[in-house]
Short mmCIF file of C-alpha atoms in Angstrom, two decimals:
data_model
loop_
_atom_site.label_atom_id
_atom_site.label_comp_id
_atom_site.label_asym_id
_atom_site.label_seq_id
_atom_site.Cartn_x
_atom_site.Cartn_y
_atom_site.Cartn_z
CA UNK V 52 47.93 77.91 91.39
CA UNK V 53 48.34 81.83 92.34
CA UNK V 54 51.17 81.86 89.00
CA UNK V 55 47.84 80.42 86.87
CA UNK V 56 45.47 82.80 88.24
CA UNK V 57 47.70 85.76 87.49
CA UNK V 58 48.74 84.64 84.03
CA UNK V 59 45.10 83.61 82.71
CA UNK V 60 44.30 87.24 84.24
CA UNK V 61 47.54 89.11 82.32
CA UNK V 62 46.14 87.10 78.85
CA UNK V 63 42.25 87.98 79.68
CA UNK V 64 43.63 91.93 79.94
CA UNK V 65 45.81 91.97 77.13
CA UNK V 66 43.11 90.40 74.85
CA UNK V 67 40.67 93.20 75.98
CA UNK V 68 43.54 95.09 75.65
CA UNK V 69 43.88 94.59 72.00
CA UNK V 70 40.69 94.58 71.22
CA UNK V 71 40.05 98.15 73.06
CA UNK V 72 43.10 99.20 70.49
CA UNK V 73 40.96 97.92 67.35
CA UNK V 74 38.50 100.76 68.30
CA UNK V 75 38.90 103.56 65.69
CA UNK V 76 40.36 106.75 65.90
CA UNK V 77 38.56 109.68 64.18
CA UNK V 78 40.77 112.44 64.94
CA UNK V 79 42.48 112.70 61.70
CA UNK V 80 39.59 112.34 59.95
CA UNK V 81 37.90 114.81 61.35
CA UNK V 82 40.79 117.57 61.49
CA UNK V 83 40.99 117.15 57.90
CA UNK V 84 38.20 116.86 56.49
CA UNK V 85 35.85 118.78 59.17
CA UNK V 86 36.80 122.01 57.57
CA UNK V 87 34.56 121.42 54.52
CA UNK V 88 31.33 121.29 56.84
CA UNK V 89 29.26 123.99 57.21
CA UNK V 90 26.58 125.66 59.14
CA UNK V 91 23.45 126.72 57.22
CA UNK V 92 20.99 128.89 58.68
CA UNK V 93 17.90 130.55 56.66
CA UNK V 94 15.70 133.76 57.43
CA UNK V 95 12.22 134.66 56.52
CA UNK V 96 11.37 138.24 56.95
CA UNK V 97 7.53 138.47 58.53
CA UNK V 98 4.90 140.61 56.31
CA UNK V 99 4.92 143.28 58.44
CA UNK V 100 1.86 145.78 57.60
CA UNK V 101 1.20 149.19 58.66
CA UNK V 102 2.28 149.14 62.80
CA UNK V 103 0.19 152.24 63.65
CA UNK V 104 -3.08 150.36 62.90
CA UNK V 105 -2.62 146.63 63.29
CA UNK V 106 -7.09 146.72 63.06
CA UNK V 107 -6.72 148.24 59.30
CA UNK V 108 -2.82 147.13 58.41
CA UNK V 109 -2.81 147.87 54.62
CA UNK V 110 -4.82 151.30 54.80
CA UNK V 111 -2.61 153.42 51.58
CA UNK V 112 -0.96 156.82 52.81
CA UNK V 113 -3.33 158.91 49.62
CA UNK V 114 -6.10 157.10 51.23
CA UNK V 115 -8.63 159.71 52.57
CA UNK V 116 -9.19 157.41 55.45
CA UNK V 117 -5.43 157.14 56.45
CA UNK V 118 -5.36 160.91 58.69
CA UNK V 119 -8.48 159.82 60.06
CA UNK V 120 -7.26 156.59 61.36
CA UNK V 121 -4.15 158.19 62.18
CA UNK V 122 -5.72 160.88 64.30
CA UNK V 123 -8.04 159.12 66.21
CA UNK V 124 -6.59 155.67 67.04
CA UNK V 125 -3.77 154.48 69.50
CA UNK V 126 -0.35 153.67 67.71
CA UNK V 127 0.70 150.16 68.12
CA UNK V 128 2.82 149.65 70.62
CA UNK V 129 3.62 145.94 70.50
CA UNK V 130 7.50 145.06 69.53
CA UNK V 131 9.05 146.04 66.41
CA UNK V 132 9.06 142.65 64.37
CA UNK V 133 12.00 141.70 63.00
CA UNK V 134 13.37 138.86 61.02
CA UNK V 135 13.77 135.27 62.53
CA UNK V 136 15.30 132.06 61.63
CA UNK V 137 13.42 129.78 60.27
CA UNK V 138 15.92 126.34 60.33
CA UNK V 139 18.86 125.20 60.88
CA UNK V 140 20.99 122.97 59.31
CA UNK V 141 24.12 121.35 57.61
CA UNK V 142 26.20 121.32 54.31
CA UNK V 143 29.37 121.12 53.06
CA UNK V 144 31.08 122.73 50.10
CA UNK V 145 31.80 120.48 47.01
CA UNK V 146 34.23 122.83 44.79
CA UNK V 147 36.88 125.44 45.84
CA UNK V 148 34.76 127.80 44.35
CA UNK V 149 31.95 128.18 46.44
CA UNK V 150 29.18 125.46 45.72
CA UNK V 151 27.36 123.97 48.77
CA UNK V 152 25.60 120.49 48.75
CA UNK V 153 22.50 120.62 51.27
CA UNK V 154 19.59 119.21 51.39
CA UNK V 155 16.10 121.12 50.08
CA UNK V 156 14.05 121.18 52.87
CA UNK V 157 16.79 123.24 54.94
CA UNK V 158 16.99 126.30 52.06
CA UNK V 159 13.58 125.70 50.77
CA UNK V 160 11.00 129.19 50.50
CA UNK V 161 14.03 130.84 52.31
CA UNK V 162 14.16 134.81 51.99
CA UNK V 163 18.01 134.55 52.79
CA UNK V 164 20.31 131.90 53.51
CA UNK V 165 23.39 132.28 55.71
CA UNK V 166 26.62 129.78 55.61
CA UNK V 167 29.65 130.16 58.32
CA UNK V 168 32.56 128.06 57.97
CA UNK V 169 34.36 126.22 59.89
CA UNK V 170 36.84 129.04 60.07
CA UNK V 171 33.38 131.87 61.55
CA UNK V 172 33.76 133.44 58.11
CA UNK V 173 30.33 134.49 57.40
CA UNK V 174 28.60 134.67 53.79
CA UNK V 175 25.11 135.07 52.39
CA UNK V 176 24.40 132.35 50.13
CA UNK V 177 22.33 132.05 46.29
CA UNK V 178 19.94 128.81 45.28
CA UNK V 179 21.45 127.37 42.17
CA UNK V 180 18.46 124.91 42.24
CA UNK V 181 16.50 122.38 44.56
CA UNK V 182 14.78 119.07 43.66
CA UNK V 183 11.85 117.71 46.32
CA UNK V 184 12.10 114.47 44.79
CA UNK V 185 15.67 113.61 46.34
CA UNK V 186 15.58 116.41 48.92
CA UNK V 187 19.05 117.89 47.29
CA UNK V 188 19.66 121.44 47.44
CA UNK V 189 22.73 123.35 45.61
CA UNK V 190 23.58 126.73 46.49
CA UNK V 191 26.76 128.94 46.36
CA UNK V 192 28.88 131.20 47.71
CA UNK V 193 31.05 133.87 46.52
CA UNK V 194 34.04 132.66 47.91
CA UNK V 195 37.56 131.03 46.65
CA UNK V 196 40.39 128.77 47.58
CA UNK V 197 37.92 126.71 49.99
CA UNK V 198 38.35 123.52 51.23
CA UNK V 199 36.27 120.48 49.44
CA UNK V 200 35.67 117.35 50.14
CA UNK V 201 36.55 113.72 48.93
CA UNK V 202 33.88 111.91 47.11
CA UNK V 203 33.29 107.99 47.86
CA UNK V 204 32.10 105.52 46.21
CA UNK V 205 28.40 104.12 48.07
CA UNK V 206 28.16 100.96 46.19
CA UNK V 207 31.64 100.10 48.36
CA UNK V 208 30.00 100.48 51.70
CA UNK V 209 29.25 97.65 53.46
CA UNK V 210 27.08 96.99 56.05
CA UNK V 211 28.68 97.37 59.73
CA UNK V 212 31.27 99.49 58.51
CA UNK V 213 32.13 102.83 60.45
CA UNK V 214 30.60 105.74 59.09
CA UNK V 215 31.06 109.84 60.77
CA UNK V 216 28.78 112.45 60.56
CA UNK V 217 29.37 115.97 60.71
CA UNK V 218 27.14 118.93 60.86
CA UNK V 219 25.30 121.11 63.76
CA UNK V 220 22.32 119.29 65.41
CA UNK V 221 20.28 121.39 67.66
CA UNK V 222 22.30 124.36 66.41
CA UNK V 223 25.67 123.01 68.02
CA UNK V 224 28.40 123.57 65.34
CA UNK V 225 30.74 121.09 64.08
CA UNK V 226 29.47 118.10 66.15
CA UNK V 227 30.68 114.96 65.45
CA UNK V 228 29.07 111.55 65.94
CA UNK V 229 30.08 107.95 64.63
CA UNK V 230 27.77 104.53 64.06
CA UNK V 231 27.94 101.86 61.73
CA UNK V 232 26.05 100.94 58.19
CA UNK V 233 22.99 99.49 59.31
CA UNK V 234 21.52 98.50 55.72
CA UNK V 235 21.66 99.58 52.08
CA UNK V 236 19.04 100.66 49.48
CA UNK V 237 16.10 100.85 52.16
CA UNK V 238 12.78 102.70 50.79
CA UNK V 239 11.10 104.86 52.66
CA UNK V 240 7.36 105.53 52.25
CA UNK V 241 6.97 109.19 49.68
CA UNK V 242 11.11 108.62 48.98
CA UNK V 243 10.20 106.71 45.55
CA UNK V 244 13.68 108.25 44.35
CA UNK V 245 16.35 107.45 46.99
CA UNK V 246 17.86 103.95 47.92
CA UNK V 247 19.07 105.12 51.13
CA UNK V 248 22.10 104.61 53.71
CA UNK V 249 20.62 103.35 56.72
CA UNK V 250 22.46 103.96 60.14
CA UNK V 251 22.93 104.56 63.33
CA UNK V 252 25.00 107.51 63.92
CA UNK V 253 23.51 109.49 66.26
CA UNK V 254 21.54 112.30 63.83
CA UNK V 255 19.44 115.12 65.20
CA UNK V 256 17.59 118.23 63.92
CA UNK V 257 20.25 120.47 62.16
CA UNK V 258 22.24 117.48 61.26
CA UNK V 259 20.11 117.75 57.74
CA UNK V 260 22.10 118.31 54.85
CA UNK V 261 25.44 117.34 56.37
CA UNK V 262 28.03 114.60 54.83
CA UNK V 263 28.16 111.11 56.13
CA UNK V 264 32.06 110.01 55.87
CA UNK V 265 33.54 106.92 55.68
CA UNK V 266 36.74 105.59 57.48
CA UNK V 267 38.95 107.12 54.61
CA UNK V 268 37.83 110.56 54.76
CA UNK V 269 35.34 110.46 51.71
CA UNK V 270 31.77 111.61 51.64
CA UNK V 271 29.58 109.02 50.96
CA UNK V 272 26.00 110.33 51.75
CA UNK V 273 24.02 113.34 53.00
CA UNK V 274 22.64 112.82 56.28
CA UNK V 275 18.77 113.82 55.63
CA UNK V 276 16.37 111.83 57.96
CA UNK V 277 15.56 110.08 60.94
CA UNK V 278 12.92 107.71 62.39
CA UNK V 279 11.66 109.47 65.78
CA UNK V 280 8.27 108.96 67.80
CA UNK V 281 10.04 111.90 69.93
CA UNK V 282 11.48 114.41 67.37
CA UNK V 283 15.14 113.31 68.52
CA UNK V 284 17.50 110.43 67.61
CA UNK V 285 16.35 106.97 68.29
CA UNK V 286 19.17 104.79 66.63
CA UNK V 287 17.75 105.29 62.63
CA UNK V 288 19.11 107.23 60.69
CA UNK V 289 19.03 107.58 56.79
CA UNK V 290 21.61 109.00 54.15
CA UNK V 291 21.37 110.17 50.41
CA UNK V 292 24.26 108.24 48.76
CA UNK V 293 26.29 110.62 47.31
CA UNK V 294 26.34 109.52 43.69
CA UNK V 295 22.94 110.08 43.63
CA UNK V 296 23.39 113.74 45.54
CA UNK V 297 26.18 115.19 42.72
CA UNK V 298 24.32 113.57 39.95
CA UNK V 299 21.45 116.09 41.39
CA UNK V 300 23.75 118.68 41.47
CA UNK V 301 25.28 118.41 38.43
CA UNK V 302 21.84 118.63 36.33
CA UNK V 303 20.78 121.75 38.70
CA UNK V 304 24.23 123.16 37.84
CA UNK V 305 24.19 122.89 34.03
CA UNK V 306 20.03 123.28 33.68
CA UNK V 307 18.76 124.15 36.58
CA UNK V 308 15.87 121.53 36.28
CA UNK V 309 16.03 117.56 36.77
CA UNK V 310 15.05 115.67 33.71
CA UNK V 311 13.47 112.50 34.93
CA UNK V 312 11.69 109.83 32.89
CA UNK V 313 8.29 108.62 33.60
CA UNK V 314 6.16 105.70 31.90
CA UNK V 315 2.80 106.55 32.98
CA UNK V 316 1.86 104.27 35.84
CA UNK V 317 1.01 103.34 39.40
CA UNK V 318 2.61 100.46 41.07
CA UNK V 319 2.46 98.80 44.61
CA UNK V 320 4.59 96.57 46.15
CA UNK V 321 4.13 92.58 45.68
CA UNK V 322 3.18 90.46 48.49
CA UNK V 323 2.75 86.83 48.95
CA UNK V 324 -0.37 86.80 48.92
CA UNK V 325 -0.50 89.01 45.68
CA UNK V 326 2.14 86.83 43.74
CA UNK V 327 -0.45 83.69 44.62
CA UNK V 328 -3.48 85.58 43.21
CA UNK V 329 -1.06 86.35 40.12
CA UNK V 330 0.45 82.97 39.59
CA UNK V 331 3.92 84.27 40.52
CA UNK V 332 5.82 81.84 42.16
CA UNK V 333 7.82 84.59 44.18
CA UNK V 334 7.17 88.09 45.34
CA UNK V 335 8.79 90.33 43.37
CA UNK V 336 8.86 93.33 40.48
CA UNK V 337 6.43 96.13 40.70
CA UNK V 338 2.67 95.32 40.23
CA UNK V 339 0.76 97.90 37.60
CA UNK V 340 -2.83 98.81 39.46
CA UNK V 341 -2.73 101.87 37.04
CA UNK V 342 -2.08 102.95 33.68
CA UNK V 343 -2.73 106.25 32.32
CA UNK V 344 -4.38 106.98 29.42
CA UNK V 345 -1.93 107.76 26.29
CA UNK V 346 1.00 107.82 28.39
CA UNK V 347 3.79 105.54 26.88
CA UNK V 348 2.84 102.74 29.11
CA UNK V 349 -0.51 102.93 27.44
CA UNK V 350 1.05 103.23 24.16
CA UNK V 351 3.51 100.32 24.74
CA UNK V 352 0.75 97.85 25.83
CA UNK V 353 1.51 97.59 29.06
CA UNK V 354 -1.79 96.78 31.18
CA UNK V 355 -2.94 96.61 34.68
CA UNK V 356 -2.06 93.58 37.08
CA UNK V 357 1.07 93.04 34.83
CA UNK V 358 3.81 92.45 37.20
CA UNK V 359 6.96 94.74 35.90
CA UNK V 360 10.45 92.56 36.22
CA UNK V 361 13.03 94.01 34.58
CA UNK V 362 13.39 97.56 32.90
CA UNK V 363 16.07 98.37 30.91
CA UNK V 364 18.25 95.21 32.12
CA UNK V 365 17.65 96.05 35.44
CA UNK V 366 15.94 93.57 37.58
CA UNK V 367 12.97 95.50 39.52
CA UNK V 368 13.35 92.96 43.08
CA UNK V 369 10.78 95.48 44.54
CA UNK V 370 8.32 97.83 43.75
CA UNK V 371 10.59 100.74 45.32
CA UNK V 372 13.23 99.96 42.77
CA UNK V 373 10.81 100.81 39.16
CA UNK V 374 10.43 104.81 40.46
CA UNK V 375 14.51 105.17 40.70
CA UNK V 376 15.28 103.38 37.59
CA UNK V 377 12.71 105.02 35.13
CA UNK V 378 13.41 108.47 36.52
CA UNK V 379 16.76 108.08 35.87
CA UNK V 380 15.80 106.72 32.17
CA UNK V 381 16.77 109.58 30.18
CA UNK V 382 13.29 111.16 28.68
CA UNK V 383 12.95 109.67 24.32
CA UNK V 384 14.80 106.26 25.57
CA UNK V 385 13.66 103.58 24.19
CA UNK V 386 13.54 100.64 26.26
CA UNK V 387 12.68 96.91 26.92
CA UNK V 388 10.57 95.80 29.73
CA UNK V 389 9.63 92.73 31.02
CA UNK V 390 6.41 91.93 32.52
CA UNK V 391 4.61 88.96 34.16
CA UNK V 392 0.73 88.45 32.54
CA UNK V 393 -1.06 86.06 32.91
CA UNK V 394 1.59 83.62 34.17
CA UNK V 395 3.90 84.28 31.49
CA UNK V 396 6.55 86.58 31.05
CA UNK V 397 5.94 88.84 28.33
CA UNK V 398 8.72 91.36 26.64
CA UNK V 399 7.89 95.00 25.87
CA UNK V 400 9.24 97.98 23.91
CA UNK V 401 8.55 101.32 25.11
CA UNK V 402 9.34 105.13 24.70
CA UNK V 403 10.19 106.85 27.47
CA UNK V 404 8.12 110.16 28.80
CA UNK V 405 9.45 113.04 30.70
CA UNK V 406 7.99 113.71 34.35
CA UNK V 407 5.18 116.37 33.82
CA UNK V 408 4.03 118.41 37.19
CA UNK V 409 1.75 116.72 39.29
CA UNK V 410 -2.41 118.15 39.07
CA UNK V 411 -4.35 117.09 41.37
CA UNK V 412 -7.60 114.26 40.36
CA UNK V 413 -10.97 115.02 40.58
CA UNK V 414 -12.87 112.07 42.54
CA UNK V 415 -16.43 110.43 42.42
CA UNK V 416 -18.93 111.31 44.64
CA UNK V 417 -21.11 108.83 46.39
CA UNK V 418 -23.74 107.18 43.83
CA UNK V 419 -27.50 107.75 44.39
CA UNK V 420 -28.18 103.82 43.13
CA UNK V 421 -29.85 102.07 45.03
CA UNK V 422 -26.81 99.45 46.80
CA UNK V 423 -26.28 95.79 46.11
CA UNK V 424 -27.32 93.53 49.32
CA UNK V 425 -24.28 92.82 51.48
CA UNK V 426 -22.37 89.89 49.79
CA UNK V 427 -20.00 87.29 50.68
CA UNK V 428 -17.42 89.86 51.60
CA UNK V 429 -19.37 92.26 53.92
CA UNK V 430 -19.84 94.97 50.95
CA UNK V 431 -23.35 96.78 49.53
CA UNK V 432 -22.18 98.12 46.20
CA UNK V 433 -23.80 99.83 43.58
CA UNK V 434 -22.41 100.02 39.79
CA UNK V 435 -21.09 103.37 38.91
CA UNK V 436 -22.79 106.19 37.29
CA UNK V 437 -21.74 107.10 33.79
CA UNK V 438 -20.50 111.01 35.63
CA UNK V 439 -18.68 109.06 38.27
CA UNK V 440 -17.40 106.66 35.53
CA UNK V 441 -15.81 109.72 33.01
CA UNK V 442 -14.91 111.72 36.45
CA UNK V 443 -12.17 108.70 37.16
CA UNK V 444 -11.58 107.64 33.52
CA UNK V 445 -12.78 104.41 33.55
CA UNK V 446 -15.41 101.83 31.69
CA UNK V 447 -16.87 100.19 34.87
CA UNK V 448 -16.88 99.67 38.83
CA UNK V 449 -18.19 99.03 41.96
CA UNK V 450 -18.88 101.93 44.53
CA UNK V 451 -19.23 101.08 48.46
CA UNK V 452 -22.07 101.90 49.59
CA UNK V 453 -21.75 100.09 53.09
CA UNK V 454 -19.69 97.66 54.88
CA UNK V 455 -19.89 95.36 57.83
CA UNK V 456 -17.77 93.08 59.65
CA UNK V 457 -16.18 90.58 57.88
CA UNK V 458 -13.03 89.97 55.43
CA UNK V 459 -13.21 93.31 53.63
CA UNK V 460 -13.52 95.70 56.42
CA UNK V 461 -10.78 93.54 58.31
CA UNK V 462 -8.61 94.34 54.91
CA UNK V 463 -8.80 98.03 55.30
CA UNK V 464 -11.65 98.59 52.48
CA UNK V 465 -14.01 101.70 53.37
CA UNK V 466 -17.11 103.01 51.99
CA UNK V 467 -16.32 105.07 49.46
CA UNK V 468 -14.00 102.90 47.85
CA UNK V 469 -14.82 102.19 43.79
CA UNK V 470 -13.84 97.76 43.43
CA UNK V 471 -12.30 98.11 39.58
CA UNK V 472 -10.89 94.91 39.13
CA UNK V 473 -11.32 91.10 40.98
CA UNK V 474 -7.93 89.06 40.25
CA UNK V 475 -7.05 89.35 36.58
CA UNK V 476 -10.45 90.45 35.54
CA UNK V 477 -12.33 94.35 35.39
CA UNK V 478 -15.03 94.58 37.25
CA UNK V 479 -18.06 96.05 35.18
CA UNK V 480 -21.49 94.79 36.79
CA UNK V 481 -22.71 93.74 40.60
CA UNK V 482 -23.84 90.61 39.19
CA UNK V 483 -20.06 89.80 37.55
CA UNK V 484 -18.97 90.67 40.93
CA UNK V 485 -20.94 88.16 42.79
CA UNK V 486 -20.52 85.22 40.43
CA UNK V 487 -16.51 85.69 40.50
CA UNK V 488 -16.95 85.79 44.39
CA UNK V 489 -19.35 82.61 44.47
CA UNK V 490 -16.57 80.49 42.54
CA UNK V 491 -13.95 81.01 45.12
CA UNK V 492 -13.07 78.24 47.47
CA UNK V 493 -12.76 78.93 51.43
CA UNK V 494 -9.23 80.17 52.44
CA UNK V 495 -8.27 81.58 49.11
CA UNK V 496 -6.48 84.62 48.81
CA UNK V 497 -8.27 87.34 46.21
CA UNK V 498 -6.76 90.75 45.23
CA UNK V 499 -9.41 93.47 44.76
CA UNK V 500 -8.02 96.40 42.53
CA UNK V 501 -9.37 99.71 44.62
CA UNK V 502 -9.57 103.47 43.79
CA UNK V 503 -10.06 105.63 46.62
CA UNK V 504 -9.77 109.58 45.61
CA UNK V 505 -6.26 109.89 44.10
CA UNK V 506 -4.63 106.37 44.34
CA UNK V 507 -5.63 103.17 43.03
CA UNK V 508 -3.87 99.47 44.45
CA UNK V 509 -4.59 96.34 44.76
CA UNK V 510 -6.19 94.90 48.59
CA UNK V 511 -5.78 90.97 49.11
CA UNK V 512 -8.00 89.22 51.53
CA UNK V 513 -8.79 85.77 52.38
CA UNK V 514 -12.83 84.39 52.05
CA UNK V 515 -13.25 82.32 55.24
CA UNK V 516 -17.11 80.78 54.02
CA UNK V 517 -19.29 81.09 51.25
CA UNK V 518 -22.64 82.81 52.04
#
């Protein structure tokens, strides 16, 4: 019996040892490729006025009042203001002649940028270009024969694969952390141009801009963001795929700016309820909620309520796919778009425009018209004035003047929202709106097209009973 027990113990120990031996060793990767990782600190000079006269800091010396205040006011005795660090981050060398990739938010608005190499040498850097939409920056130091990273292929990454980050979290230079790929192609709120790599690698403030390595020592991403409720690591980290980053860097190096395609639409995600409302068998595609008048989409015939399913041969599985695909399309390109309209697929040819600078929209003020009594949704609405229609560039719509507890309130509709559409129809009057409401059966989902400030979106809600 003792022999059997000892044998089992030996077998168990051997299995455990074998499993232990399978854990990855990162030492050679760090030794070979860590020298291409840099620490970045930015400095911004504080505005310093006339220190002798803090109450009147901008009195010129040739002013007749200058001598008076110099004689009769006590000199400012506070500490002399100095240049202070504004931010710290990481980066990595992509060419031997000193080009470095990092995050745009690390170097944005910096007066001075200091780069510290792995061998402790320090250099001042200049910004070649930045791109806020992808959070990529290309900077350069005056040096030669530098170690550089090897670029990997993010498409070959597998979920569950080991990855390594090197950076300067909280200023601790050349810190190494490891984990696995948690997911690929993640979309984050307000980040429409990057299919993020999600990992559980420990990333903290200061890691931004640093490289994410695969086990071959190749850089597959730039560590950019964390999901955190405390400001520290919580197991959710996001990296920009290196192919996205280097494409941006190449454009910044060549042109100093990024050319992006645009078609002039606002979109939202398809949900199960929206798909049902528009007769789509599954929740896929990007739902068009607004079309810019005179824009490429408008000229091509794309309409509100169209669901874009394919753009230039690429399937649009979610709404987040469309901005990336369109943005990567060269301006003036002619492409084919497939949309779902009135329960059929239509093919549309469109000439892609160029992304313009964003300008704020003027929004509608509340109406002075007497609102309609609250309807089946719990809404009291009024028709838009001619002035409001002109402000919003619409031909119809209803302004929400009041709201009581009910389906609309539960769905998040607010006072001041403008109702532009009801399922597949534009709303032009209160009478039409109420007529459409009466036709909806209990328990059915409807989709209201809502304008709130500069945002246009569909909101779905389920009617429980008729008034």
